[in-house]
Coordinates of C-alpha atoms and ligand atoms in Angstrom, one line a residue:
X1 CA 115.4 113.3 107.1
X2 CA 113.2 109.8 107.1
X3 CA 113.0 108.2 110.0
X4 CA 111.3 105.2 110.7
X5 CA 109.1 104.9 113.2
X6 CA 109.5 100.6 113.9
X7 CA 111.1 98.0 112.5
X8 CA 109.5 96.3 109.9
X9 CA 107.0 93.5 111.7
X10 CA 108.9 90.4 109.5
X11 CA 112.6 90.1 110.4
X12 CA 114.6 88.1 107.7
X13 CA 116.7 86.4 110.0
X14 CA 118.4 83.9 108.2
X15 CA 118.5 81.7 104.9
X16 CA 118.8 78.7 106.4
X17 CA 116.9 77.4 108.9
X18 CA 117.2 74.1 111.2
X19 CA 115.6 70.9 110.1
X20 CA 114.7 68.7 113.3
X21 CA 115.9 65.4 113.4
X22 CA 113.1 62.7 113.6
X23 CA 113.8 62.1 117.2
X24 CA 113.6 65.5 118.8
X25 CA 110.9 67.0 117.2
X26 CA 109.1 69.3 119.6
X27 CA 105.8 69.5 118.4
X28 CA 103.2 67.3 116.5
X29 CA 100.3 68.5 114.5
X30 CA 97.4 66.4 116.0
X31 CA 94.7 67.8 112.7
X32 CA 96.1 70.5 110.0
X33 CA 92.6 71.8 108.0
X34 CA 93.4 74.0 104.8
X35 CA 90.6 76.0 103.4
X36 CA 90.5 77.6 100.1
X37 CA 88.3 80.0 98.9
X38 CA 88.3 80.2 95.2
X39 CA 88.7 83.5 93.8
X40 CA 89.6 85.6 90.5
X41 CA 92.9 87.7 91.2
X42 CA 92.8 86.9 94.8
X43 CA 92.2 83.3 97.1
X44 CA 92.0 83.3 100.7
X45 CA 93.6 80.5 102.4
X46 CA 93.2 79.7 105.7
X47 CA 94.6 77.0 108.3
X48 CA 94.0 75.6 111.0
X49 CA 97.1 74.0 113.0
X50 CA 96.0 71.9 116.3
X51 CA 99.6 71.4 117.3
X52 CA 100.7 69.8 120.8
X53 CA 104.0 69.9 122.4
X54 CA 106.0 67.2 122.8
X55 CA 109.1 68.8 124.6
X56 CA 109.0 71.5 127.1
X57 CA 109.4 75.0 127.3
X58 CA 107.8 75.7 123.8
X59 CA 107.8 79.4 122.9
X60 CA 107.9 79.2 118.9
X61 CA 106.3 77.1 116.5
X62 CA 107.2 76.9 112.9
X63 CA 104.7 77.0 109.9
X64 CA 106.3 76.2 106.7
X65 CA 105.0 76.7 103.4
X66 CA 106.3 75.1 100.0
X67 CA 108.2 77.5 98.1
X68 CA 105.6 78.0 95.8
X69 CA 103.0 78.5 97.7
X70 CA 105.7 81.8 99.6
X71 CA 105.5 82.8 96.2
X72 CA 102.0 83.8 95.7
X73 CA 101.2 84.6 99.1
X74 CA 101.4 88.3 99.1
X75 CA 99.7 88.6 103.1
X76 CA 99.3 86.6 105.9
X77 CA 99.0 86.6 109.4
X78 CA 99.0 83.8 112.5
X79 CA 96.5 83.7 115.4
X80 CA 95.6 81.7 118.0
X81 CA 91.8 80.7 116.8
X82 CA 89.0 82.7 118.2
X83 CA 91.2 85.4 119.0
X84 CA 91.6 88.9 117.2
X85 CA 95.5 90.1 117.8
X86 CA 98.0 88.6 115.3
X87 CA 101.1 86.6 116.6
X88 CA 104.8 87.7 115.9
X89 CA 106.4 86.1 113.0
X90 CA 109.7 86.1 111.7
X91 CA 110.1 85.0 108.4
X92 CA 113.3 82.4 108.6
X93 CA 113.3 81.3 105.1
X94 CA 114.1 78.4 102.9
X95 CA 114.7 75.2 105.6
X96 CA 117.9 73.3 105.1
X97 CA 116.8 70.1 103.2
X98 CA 114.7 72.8 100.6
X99 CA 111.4 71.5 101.5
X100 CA 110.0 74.7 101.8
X101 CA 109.8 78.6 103.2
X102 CA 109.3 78.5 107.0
X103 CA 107.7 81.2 109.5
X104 CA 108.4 81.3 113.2
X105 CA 105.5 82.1 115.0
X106 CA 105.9 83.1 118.9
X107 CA 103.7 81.7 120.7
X108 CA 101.2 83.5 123.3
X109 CA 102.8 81.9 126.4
X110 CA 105.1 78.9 127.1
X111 CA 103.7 75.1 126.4
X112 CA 104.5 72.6 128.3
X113 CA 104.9 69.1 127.4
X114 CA 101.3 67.8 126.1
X115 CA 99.9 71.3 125.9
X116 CA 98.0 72.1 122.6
X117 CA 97.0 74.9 120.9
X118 CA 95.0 76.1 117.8
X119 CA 96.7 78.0 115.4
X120 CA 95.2 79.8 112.2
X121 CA 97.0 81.2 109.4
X122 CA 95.4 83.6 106.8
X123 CA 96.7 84.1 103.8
X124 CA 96.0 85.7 100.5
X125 CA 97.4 84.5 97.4
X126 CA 97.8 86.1 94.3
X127 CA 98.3 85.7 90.1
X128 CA 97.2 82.0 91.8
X129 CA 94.5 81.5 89.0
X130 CA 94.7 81.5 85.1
X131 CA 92.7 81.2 82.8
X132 CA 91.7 78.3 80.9
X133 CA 91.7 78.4 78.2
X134 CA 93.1 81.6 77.9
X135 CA 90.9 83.0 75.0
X136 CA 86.8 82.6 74.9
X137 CA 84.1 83.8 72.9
X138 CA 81.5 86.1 74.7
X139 CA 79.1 83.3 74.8
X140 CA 81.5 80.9 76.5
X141 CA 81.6 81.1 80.4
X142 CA 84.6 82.2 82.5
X143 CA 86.9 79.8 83.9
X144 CA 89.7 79.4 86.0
X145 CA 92.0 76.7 87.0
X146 CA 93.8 76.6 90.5
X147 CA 97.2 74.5 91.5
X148 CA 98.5 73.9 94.7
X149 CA 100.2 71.1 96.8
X150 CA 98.3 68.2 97.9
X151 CA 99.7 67.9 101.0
X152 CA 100.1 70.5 103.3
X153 CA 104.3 71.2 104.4
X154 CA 105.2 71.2 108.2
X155 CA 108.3 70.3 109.5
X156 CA 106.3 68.2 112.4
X157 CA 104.8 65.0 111.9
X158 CA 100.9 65.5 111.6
X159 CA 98.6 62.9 112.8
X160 CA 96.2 63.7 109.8
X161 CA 95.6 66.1 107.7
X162 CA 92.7 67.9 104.8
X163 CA 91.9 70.7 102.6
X164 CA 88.5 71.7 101.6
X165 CA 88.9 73.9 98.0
X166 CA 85.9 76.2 98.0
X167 CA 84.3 77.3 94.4
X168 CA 81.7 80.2 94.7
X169 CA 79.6 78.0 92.2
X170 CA 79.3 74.4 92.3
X171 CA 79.7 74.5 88.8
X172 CA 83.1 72.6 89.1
X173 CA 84.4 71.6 85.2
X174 CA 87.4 69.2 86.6
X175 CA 89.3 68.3 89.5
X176 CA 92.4 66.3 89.9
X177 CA 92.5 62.9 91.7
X178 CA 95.8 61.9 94.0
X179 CA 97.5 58.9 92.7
X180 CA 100.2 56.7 95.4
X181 CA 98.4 57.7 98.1
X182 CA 96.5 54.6 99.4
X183 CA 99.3 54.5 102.8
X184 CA 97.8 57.3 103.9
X185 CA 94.1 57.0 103.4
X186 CA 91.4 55.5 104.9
X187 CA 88.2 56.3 102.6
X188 CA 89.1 58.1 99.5
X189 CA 91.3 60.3 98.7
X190 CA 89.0 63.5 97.6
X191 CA 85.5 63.9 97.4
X192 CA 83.2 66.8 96.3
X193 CA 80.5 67.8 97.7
X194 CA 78.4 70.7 96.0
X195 CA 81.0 73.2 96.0
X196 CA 83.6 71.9 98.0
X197 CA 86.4 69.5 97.0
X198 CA 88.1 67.6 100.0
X199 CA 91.1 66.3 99.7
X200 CA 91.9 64.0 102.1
X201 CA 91.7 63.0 105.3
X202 CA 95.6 61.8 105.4
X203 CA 96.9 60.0 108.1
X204 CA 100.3 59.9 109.7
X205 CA 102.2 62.5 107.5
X206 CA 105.5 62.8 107.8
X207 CA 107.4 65.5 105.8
X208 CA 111.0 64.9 104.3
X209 CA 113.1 65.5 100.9
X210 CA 112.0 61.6 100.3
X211 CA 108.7 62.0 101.0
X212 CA 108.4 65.1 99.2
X213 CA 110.0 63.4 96.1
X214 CA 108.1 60.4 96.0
X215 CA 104.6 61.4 97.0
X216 CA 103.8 65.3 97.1
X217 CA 102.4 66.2 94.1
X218 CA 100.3 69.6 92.4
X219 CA 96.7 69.3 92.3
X220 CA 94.8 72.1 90.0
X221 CA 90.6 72.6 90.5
X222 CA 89.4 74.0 87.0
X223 CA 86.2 76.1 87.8
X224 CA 83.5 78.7 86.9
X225 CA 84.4 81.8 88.1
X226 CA 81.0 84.4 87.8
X227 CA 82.8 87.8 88.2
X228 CA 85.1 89.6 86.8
X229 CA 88.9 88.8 87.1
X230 CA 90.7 92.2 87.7
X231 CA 94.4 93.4 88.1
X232 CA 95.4 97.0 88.9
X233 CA 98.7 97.0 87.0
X234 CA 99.4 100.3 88.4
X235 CA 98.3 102.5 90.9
X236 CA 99.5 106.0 91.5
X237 CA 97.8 107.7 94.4
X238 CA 98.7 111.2 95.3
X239 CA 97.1 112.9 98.2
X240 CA 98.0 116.7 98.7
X241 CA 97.5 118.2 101.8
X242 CA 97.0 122.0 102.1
X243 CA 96.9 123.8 105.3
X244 CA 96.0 126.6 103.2
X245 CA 92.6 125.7 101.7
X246 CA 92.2 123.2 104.9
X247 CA 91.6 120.5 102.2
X248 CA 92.8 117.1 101.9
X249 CA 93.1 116.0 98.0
X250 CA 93.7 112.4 97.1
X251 CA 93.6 111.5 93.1
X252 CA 94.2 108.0 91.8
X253 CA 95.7 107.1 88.7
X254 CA 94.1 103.9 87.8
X255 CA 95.6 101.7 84.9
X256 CA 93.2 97.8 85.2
X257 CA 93.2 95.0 83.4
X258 CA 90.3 92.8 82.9
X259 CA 92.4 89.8 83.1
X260 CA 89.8 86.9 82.6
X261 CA 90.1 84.8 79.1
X262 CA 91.0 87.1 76.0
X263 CA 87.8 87.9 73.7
X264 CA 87.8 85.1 70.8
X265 CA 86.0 87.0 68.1
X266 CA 84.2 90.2 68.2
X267 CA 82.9 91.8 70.5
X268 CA 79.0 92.5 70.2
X269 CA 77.5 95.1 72.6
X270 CA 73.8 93.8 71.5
X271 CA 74.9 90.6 72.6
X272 CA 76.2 91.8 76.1
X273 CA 73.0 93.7 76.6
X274 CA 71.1 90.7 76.1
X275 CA 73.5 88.7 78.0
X276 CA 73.3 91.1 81.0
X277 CA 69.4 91.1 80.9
X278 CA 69.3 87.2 81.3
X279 CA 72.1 87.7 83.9
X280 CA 74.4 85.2 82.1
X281 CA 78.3 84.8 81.0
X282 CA 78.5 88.9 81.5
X283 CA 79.0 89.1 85.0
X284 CA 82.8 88.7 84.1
X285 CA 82.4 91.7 81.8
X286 CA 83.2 94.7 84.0
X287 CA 80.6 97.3 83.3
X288 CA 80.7 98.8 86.6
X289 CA 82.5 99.5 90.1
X290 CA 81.6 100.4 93.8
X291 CA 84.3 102.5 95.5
X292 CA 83.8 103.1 99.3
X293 CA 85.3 106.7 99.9
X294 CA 86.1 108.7 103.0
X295 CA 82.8 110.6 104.3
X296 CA 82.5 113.9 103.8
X297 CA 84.2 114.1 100.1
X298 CA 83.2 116.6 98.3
X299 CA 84.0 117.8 94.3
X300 CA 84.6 113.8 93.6
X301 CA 86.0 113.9 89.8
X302 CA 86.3 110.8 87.3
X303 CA 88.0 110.8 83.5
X304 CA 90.0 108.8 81.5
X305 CA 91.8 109.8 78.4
X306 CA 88.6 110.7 76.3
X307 CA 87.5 113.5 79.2
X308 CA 84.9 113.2 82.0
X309 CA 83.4 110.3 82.1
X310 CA 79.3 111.8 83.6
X311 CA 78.4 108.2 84.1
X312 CA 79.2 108.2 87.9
X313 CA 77.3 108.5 91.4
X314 CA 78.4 109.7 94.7
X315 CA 76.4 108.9 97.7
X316 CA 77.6 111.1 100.0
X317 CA 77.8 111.0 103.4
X318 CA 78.4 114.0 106.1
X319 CA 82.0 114.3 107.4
X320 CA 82.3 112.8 111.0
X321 CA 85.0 114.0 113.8
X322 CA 88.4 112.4 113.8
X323 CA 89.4 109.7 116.0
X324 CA 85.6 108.5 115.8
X325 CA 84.3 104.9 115.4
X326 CA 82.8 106.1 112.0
X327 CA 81.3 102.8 109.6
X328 CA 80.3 105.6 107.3
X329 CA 81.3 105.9 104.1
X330 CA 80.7 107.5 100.9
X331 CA 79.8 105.4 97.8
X332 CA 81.1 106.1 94.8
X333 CA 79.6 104.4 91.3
X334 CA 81.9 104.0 88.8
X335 CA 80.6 103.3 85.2
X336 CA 83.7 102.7 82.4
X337 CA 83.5 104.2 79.2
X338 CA 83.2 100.7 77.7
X339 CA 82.2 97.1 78.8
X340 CA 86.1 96.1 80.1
X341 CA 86.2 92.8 78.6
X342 CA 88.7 89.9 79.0
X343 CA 92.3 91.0 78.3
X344 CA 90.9 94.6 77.6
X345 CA 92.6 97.2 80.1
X346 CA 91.0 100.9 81.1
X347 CA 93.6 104.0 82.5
X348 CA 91.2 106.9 84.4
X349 CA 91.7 108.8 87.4
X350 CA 89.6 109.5 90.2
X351 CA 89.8 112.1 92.8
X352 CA 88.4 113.9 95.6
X353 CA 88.9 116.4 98.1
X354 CA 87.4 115.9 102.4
X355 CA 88.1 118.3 104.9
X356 CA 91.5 118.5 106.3
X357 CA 90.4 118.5 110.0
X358 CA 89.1 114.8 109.2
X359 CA 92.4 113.2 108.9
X360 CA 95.1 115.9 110.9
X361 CA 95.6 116.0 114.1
X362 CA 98.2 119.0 115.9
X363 CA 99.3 119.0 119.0
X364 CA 100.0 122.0 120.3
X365 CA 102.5 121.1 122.7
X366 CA 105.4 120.2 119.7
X367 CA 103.4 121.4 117.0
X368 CA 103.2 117.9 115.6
X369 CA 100.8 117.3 112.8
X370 CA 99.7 114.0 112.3
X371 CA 98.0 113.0 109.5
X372 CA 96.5 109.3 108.0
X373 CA 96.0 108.6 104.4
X374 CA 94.6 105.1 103.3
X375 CA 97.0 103.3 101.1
X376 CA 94.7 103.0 98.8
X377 CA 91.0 102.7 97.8
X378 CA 89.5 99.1 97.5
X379 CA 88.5 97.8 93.8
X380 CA 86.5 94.8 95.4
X381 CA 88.2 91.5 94.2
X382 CA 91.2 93.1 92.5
X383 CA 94.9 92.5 93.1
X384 CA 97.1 95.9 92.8
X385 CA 100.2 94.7 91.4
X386 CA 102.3 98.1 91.8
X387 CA 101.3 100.8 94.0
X388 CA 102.9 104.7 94.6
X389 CA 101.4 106.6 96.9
X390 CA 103.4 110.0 97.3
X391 CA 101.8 112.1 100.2
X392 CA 102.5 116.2 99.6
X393 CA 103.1 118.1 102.8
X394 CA 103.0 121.9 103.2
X395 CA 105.5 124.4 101.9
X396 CA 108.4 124.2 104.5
X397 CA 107.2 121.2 106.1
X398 CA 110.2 119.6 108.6
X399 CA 110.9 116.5 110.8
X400 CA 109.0 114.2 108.5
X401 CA 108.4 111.0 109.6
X402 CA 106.2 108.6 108.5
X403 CA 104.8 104.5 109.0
X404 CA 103.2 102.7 106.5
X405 CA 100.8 99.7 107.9
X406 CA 102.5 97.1 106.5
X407 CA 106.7 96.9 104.8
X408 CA 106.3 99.0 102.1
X409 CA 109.0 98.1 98.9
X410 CA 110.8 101.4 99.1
X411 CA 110.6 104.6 100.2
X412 CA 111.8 108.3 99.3
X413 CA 111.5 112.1 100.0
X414 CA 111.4 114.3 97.3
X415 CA 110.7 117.9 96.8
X416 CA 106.9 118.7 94.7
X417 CA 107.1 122.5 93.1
X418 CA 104.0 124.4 92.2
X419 CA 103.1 127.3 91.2
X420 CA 103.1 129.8 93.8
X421 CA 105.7 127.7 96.1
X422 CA 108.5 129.2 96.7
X423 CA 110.5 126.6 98.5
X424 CA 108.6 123.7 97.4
X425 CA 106.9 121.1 99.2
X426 CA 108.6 118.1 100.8
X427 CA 106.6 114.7 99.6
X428 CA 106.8 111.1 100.8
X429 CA 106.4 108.6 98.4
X430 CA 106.0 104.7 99.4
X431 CA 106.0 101.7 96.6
X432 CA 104.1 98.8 97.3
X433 CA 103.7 95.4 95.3
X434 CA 100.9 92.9 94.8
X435 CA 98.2 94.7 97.6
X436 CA 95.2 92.8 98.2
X437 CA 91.9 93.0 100.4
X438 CA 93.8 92.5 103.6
X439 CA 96.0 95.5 102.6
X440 CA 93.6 98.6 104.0
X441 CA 95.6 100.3 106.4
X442 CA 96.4 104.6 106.8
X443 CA 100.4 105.4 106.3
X444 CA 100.7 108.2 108.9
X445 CA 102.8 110.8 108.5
X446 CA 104.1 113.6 111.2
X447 CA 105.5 116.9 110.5
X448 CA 106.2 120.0 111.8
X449 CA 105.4 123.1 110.0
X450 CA 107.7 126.1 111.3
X451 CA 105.6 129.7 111.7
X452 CA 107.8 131.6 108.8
X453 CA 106.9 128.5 106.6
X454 CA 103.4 129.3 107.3
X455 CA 104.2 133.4 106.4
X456 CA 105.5 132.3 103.1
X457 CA 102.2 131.4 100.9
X458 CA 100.6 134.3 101.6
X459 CA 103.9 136.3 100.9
X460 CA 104.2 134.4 97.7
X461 CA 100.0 135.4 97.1
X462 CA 101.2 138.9 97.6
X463 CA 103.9 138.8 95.8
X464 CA 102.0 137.3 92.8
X465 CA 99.3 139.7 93.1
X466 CA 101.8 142.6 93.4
X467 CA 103.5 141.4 90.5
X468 CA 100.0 141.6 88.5
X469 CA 99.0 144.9 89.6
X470 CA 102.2 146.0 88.7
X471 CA 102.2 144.8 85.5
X472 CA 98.3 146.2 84.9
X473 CA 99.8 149.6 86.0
X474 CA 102.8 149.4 83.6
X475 CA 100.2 148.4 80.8
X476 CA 98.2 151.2 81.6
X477 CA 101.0 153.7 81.5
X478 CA 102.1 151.9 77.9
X479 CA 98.6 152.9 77.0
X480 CA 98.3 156.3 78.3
X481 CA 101.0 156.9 76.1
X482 CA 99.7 155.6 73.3
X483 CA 96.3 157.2 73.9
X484 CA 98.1 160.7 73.9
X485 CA 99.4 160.1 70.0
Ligands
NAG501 C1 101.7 63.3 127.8 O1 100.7 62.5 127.3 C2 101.0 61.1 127.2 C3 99.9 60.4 126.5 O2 98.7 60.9 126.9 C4 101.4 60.5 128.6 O3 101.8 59.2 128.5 C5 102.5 61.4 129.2 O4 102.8 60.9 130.5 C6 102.2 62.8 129.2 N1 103.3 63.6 129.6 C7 103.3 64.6 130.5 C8 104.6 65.2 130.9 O5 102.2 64.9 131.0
NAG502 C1 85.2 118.0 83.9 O1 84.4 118.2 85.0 C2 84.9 119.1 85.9 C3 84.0 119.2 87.2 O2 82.9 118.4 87.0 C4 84.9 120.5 85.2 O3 85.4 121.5 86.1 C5 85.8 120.4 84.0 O4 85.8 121.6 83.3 C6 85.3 119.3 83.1 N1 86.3 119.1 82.0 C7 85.9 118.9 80.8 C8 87.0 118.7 79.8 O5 84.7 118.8 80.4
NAG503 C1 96.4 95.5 78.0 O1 97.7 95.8 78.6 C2 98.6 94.7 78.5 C3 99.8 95.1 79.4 O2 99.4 95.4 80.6 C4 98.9 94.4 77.1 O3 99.8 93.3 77.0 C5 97.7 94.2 76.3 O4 98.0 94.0 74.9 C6 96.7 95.3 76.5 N1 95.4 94.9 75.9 C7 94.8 95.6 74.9 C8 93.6 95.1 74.3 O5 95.3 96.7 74.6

């Protein structure tokens, strides 16, 4: 019954990929810039490859990243600089000598020998930081240490090379210094400045399993980190749609973990209140959250396991036509229960119902619905670590099929009963792993919804009611009866 619409965007096309020999290498890395932005559950990396062919007729170019660096990269993307439209890339795995994980990018158009390009790669990493130490007292500040490779993999020579590690406070406890790398420097080998740590420049880089062994080596930045480090462990999103009521639902079942140092110690909410009104140490406490919703929600709910939780705020904003450029959102202020401290967790649900016309569209010419529903909502800063999103289509719905954004980890159609279905209703559900900032797109979903399905509610209504009145008169006649003794 699923079909899918594409293939997914990242082909697996083999485990083994060619290493170049020395001699024929088609392209060299003139400058290769890594940034890092520091963060709690997520970092953004980005870099910036000024490559130049050395052979002709280029069409690909291969980005490879160490194998541990693949491992906590849950997004990217490749672009030539200053433009907006990713590049294809097909992931071709580990290379043959095990250096590392390499992507093949294809490249815009054809270079020729000595034609150059600037590449950019996002990524977002995360579980990256930890930390350290683990446990703290609620006086101590938050930090967070940060490892990653001192030099940056390619399997091209690179003329010279840097990355710039970004803290969002200058406040920088420690930072590792290279050792063995006086052959390739000219100055020294990191400096800070304010925020920023540089390692490098590094001249004349050539990457091999000999060079790897003997001079690539983990570098780890241990830092203040001023805002609160948080994990959704789970996230079950259902959004119901009903033709019916004309009403889109969408509820969350949020389980999130502060997952900053462990409390040492007790916790003492005088002391927080103080510590929030001299703004210090509590910023990594999570008191509160700002959730952008749709516009035009209306009867917004929000409890956990204790009931409603009245500490929240919608800022509404009017529902706008489909298809339109809308910036407008909603703002929804969440308060916990409790102060979510370091290694404390907090389950609630939130929900909401907008206006089905919003998100459907029908075309009347198949009678095709077509209907987007975000992934998920943003918790600013947070990493989702496991994600369901099962979307419930009308009673009788047919020819589902559906597209998520990005590869989701599985995918399955099951059958949702409630009361007052007769057939039940056919439901997508999508799993997703380790979402991030960069992962805000709309799964759309097309179905078809035949004109007997469309009969059968208000059959089953009737039938219901009947069923009622029935009974009302059969209770009435019982106590006629018994009136009469
Ligand atoms: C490429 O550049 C090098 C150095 O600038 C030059 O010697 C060579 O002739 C160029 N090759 C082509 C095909 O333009
Ligand atoms: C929670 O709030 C909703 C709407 O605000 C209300 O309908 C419901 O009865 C409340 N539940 C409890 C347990 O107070
Ligand atoms: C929070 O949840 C994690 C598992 O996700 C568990 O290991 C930990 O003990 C919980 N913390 C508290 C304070 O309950």
């Amino acid at each position: 019954m699923i079909r899918r619409w594409r293939t997914l965007p990242l082909l697996l096309v083999g485990a083994l990929a060619p290493t170049f020999s020395l001699a024929s290498l088609p392209f060299e890395n003139t400058a290769i810039v890594r940034s890092i932005e520091l963060g709690g559950s997520l970092v953004h990396v980005s870099t910036t490859y000024a490559v130049k062919a050395l052979q002709p007729g280029q069409t690909t170019y291969q980005i490879m990243l160490s194998k541990a660096e693949r491992a906590k990269t849950s997004w990217f993307d490749v672009k030539v600089k200053g433009q907006t439209v990713p590049l294809e890339v097909a992931e071709l795995g580990e290379d043959e000598s095990s250096i590392g994980h390499l992507l093949s990018v294809s490249l815009p158009k054809e270079l020729a020998v000595n034609g150059t390009l600037n590449l950019v790669l996002e990524t977002v990493q995360t579980h990256a930081t930890h930390p350290y130490p683990e446990r703290a007292t609620q006086k101590e500040p938050q930090l967070l240490k940060y490892e990653a490779d001192l030099f940056i993999t390619s399997p091209y020579a690179t003329l010279v090379q840097r990355t710039k590690v970004r803290s969002s406070s200058p406040n920088v406890v420690s930072y590792t210094t290279p050792h063995d790398v006086d052959s390739f420097v000219k100055d020294g080998s990191v400096t800070k400045s304010g925020a920023t740590i540089t390692y490098g420049p590094y001249y004349n880089i050539q990457m091999d399993a000999v060079f790897i062994a003997k001079y690539q080596q983990p570098i780890s930045v241990h830092y203040n980190f001023d805002h609160a480090v948080l994990e959704v462990k789970t996230l079950r999103r259902t959004a119901e749609i009903s033709h019916w009521g004309s009403n889109l639902n969408i509820e969350d079942d949020i389980y999130l973990r502060n997952a900053g140092p462990t409390l040492k110690g007790h916790f003492s909410r005088l002391e927080h209140q103080s510590q929030s009104y001299f703004r210090k140490f509590s910023s990594h406490i999570l008191s509160d959250l700002t959730l952008h919703l749709p516009p035009g929600v209306t009867n917004a709910y929000y409890y956990d396991q204790n009931g409603n939780v009245s500490t929240s705020h919608l800022r509404k904003t009017p529902s706008v036509a489909k298809g339109s450029k809308a910036s407008q959102y909603s703002v929804l202020e969440l308060k916990p229960r409790y102060p979510v401290l370091g290694g404390w967790n907090y389950s609630y649900t939130i929900g909401f119902d907008t206006p089905l016309e919003d998100s459907v569209s029908y075309d009347a010419n198949n009678g095709i619905y077509n209907i987007g529903i975000p992934v998920m909502t943003l918790i600013p800063g947070a990493v989702v670590d496991d994600a369901e999103v099962k979307i419930i289509l009308p009673e009788g719905a047919t020819n589902v099929e559906f597209i998520s954004p990005f590869p989701e980890l599985s995918s399955t159609m099951s059958t949702h009963i409630t009361y007052l279905d007769t057939t039940g209703r056919p439901a997508v559900i999508l799993a997703y792993k380790d979402l991030t900032d960069k992962h805000t797109g709309m799964i759309y979903v097309s179905y078809q919804v035949p004109f007997s399905a469309h009969l059968k509610k208000p059959l089953s209504v009737s039938a219901a009611f009947f069923s009622v009145f029935a009974f009302a008169f059969m209770a009435r006649r019982v106590d006629l009866r018994l009136h009469k003794k």
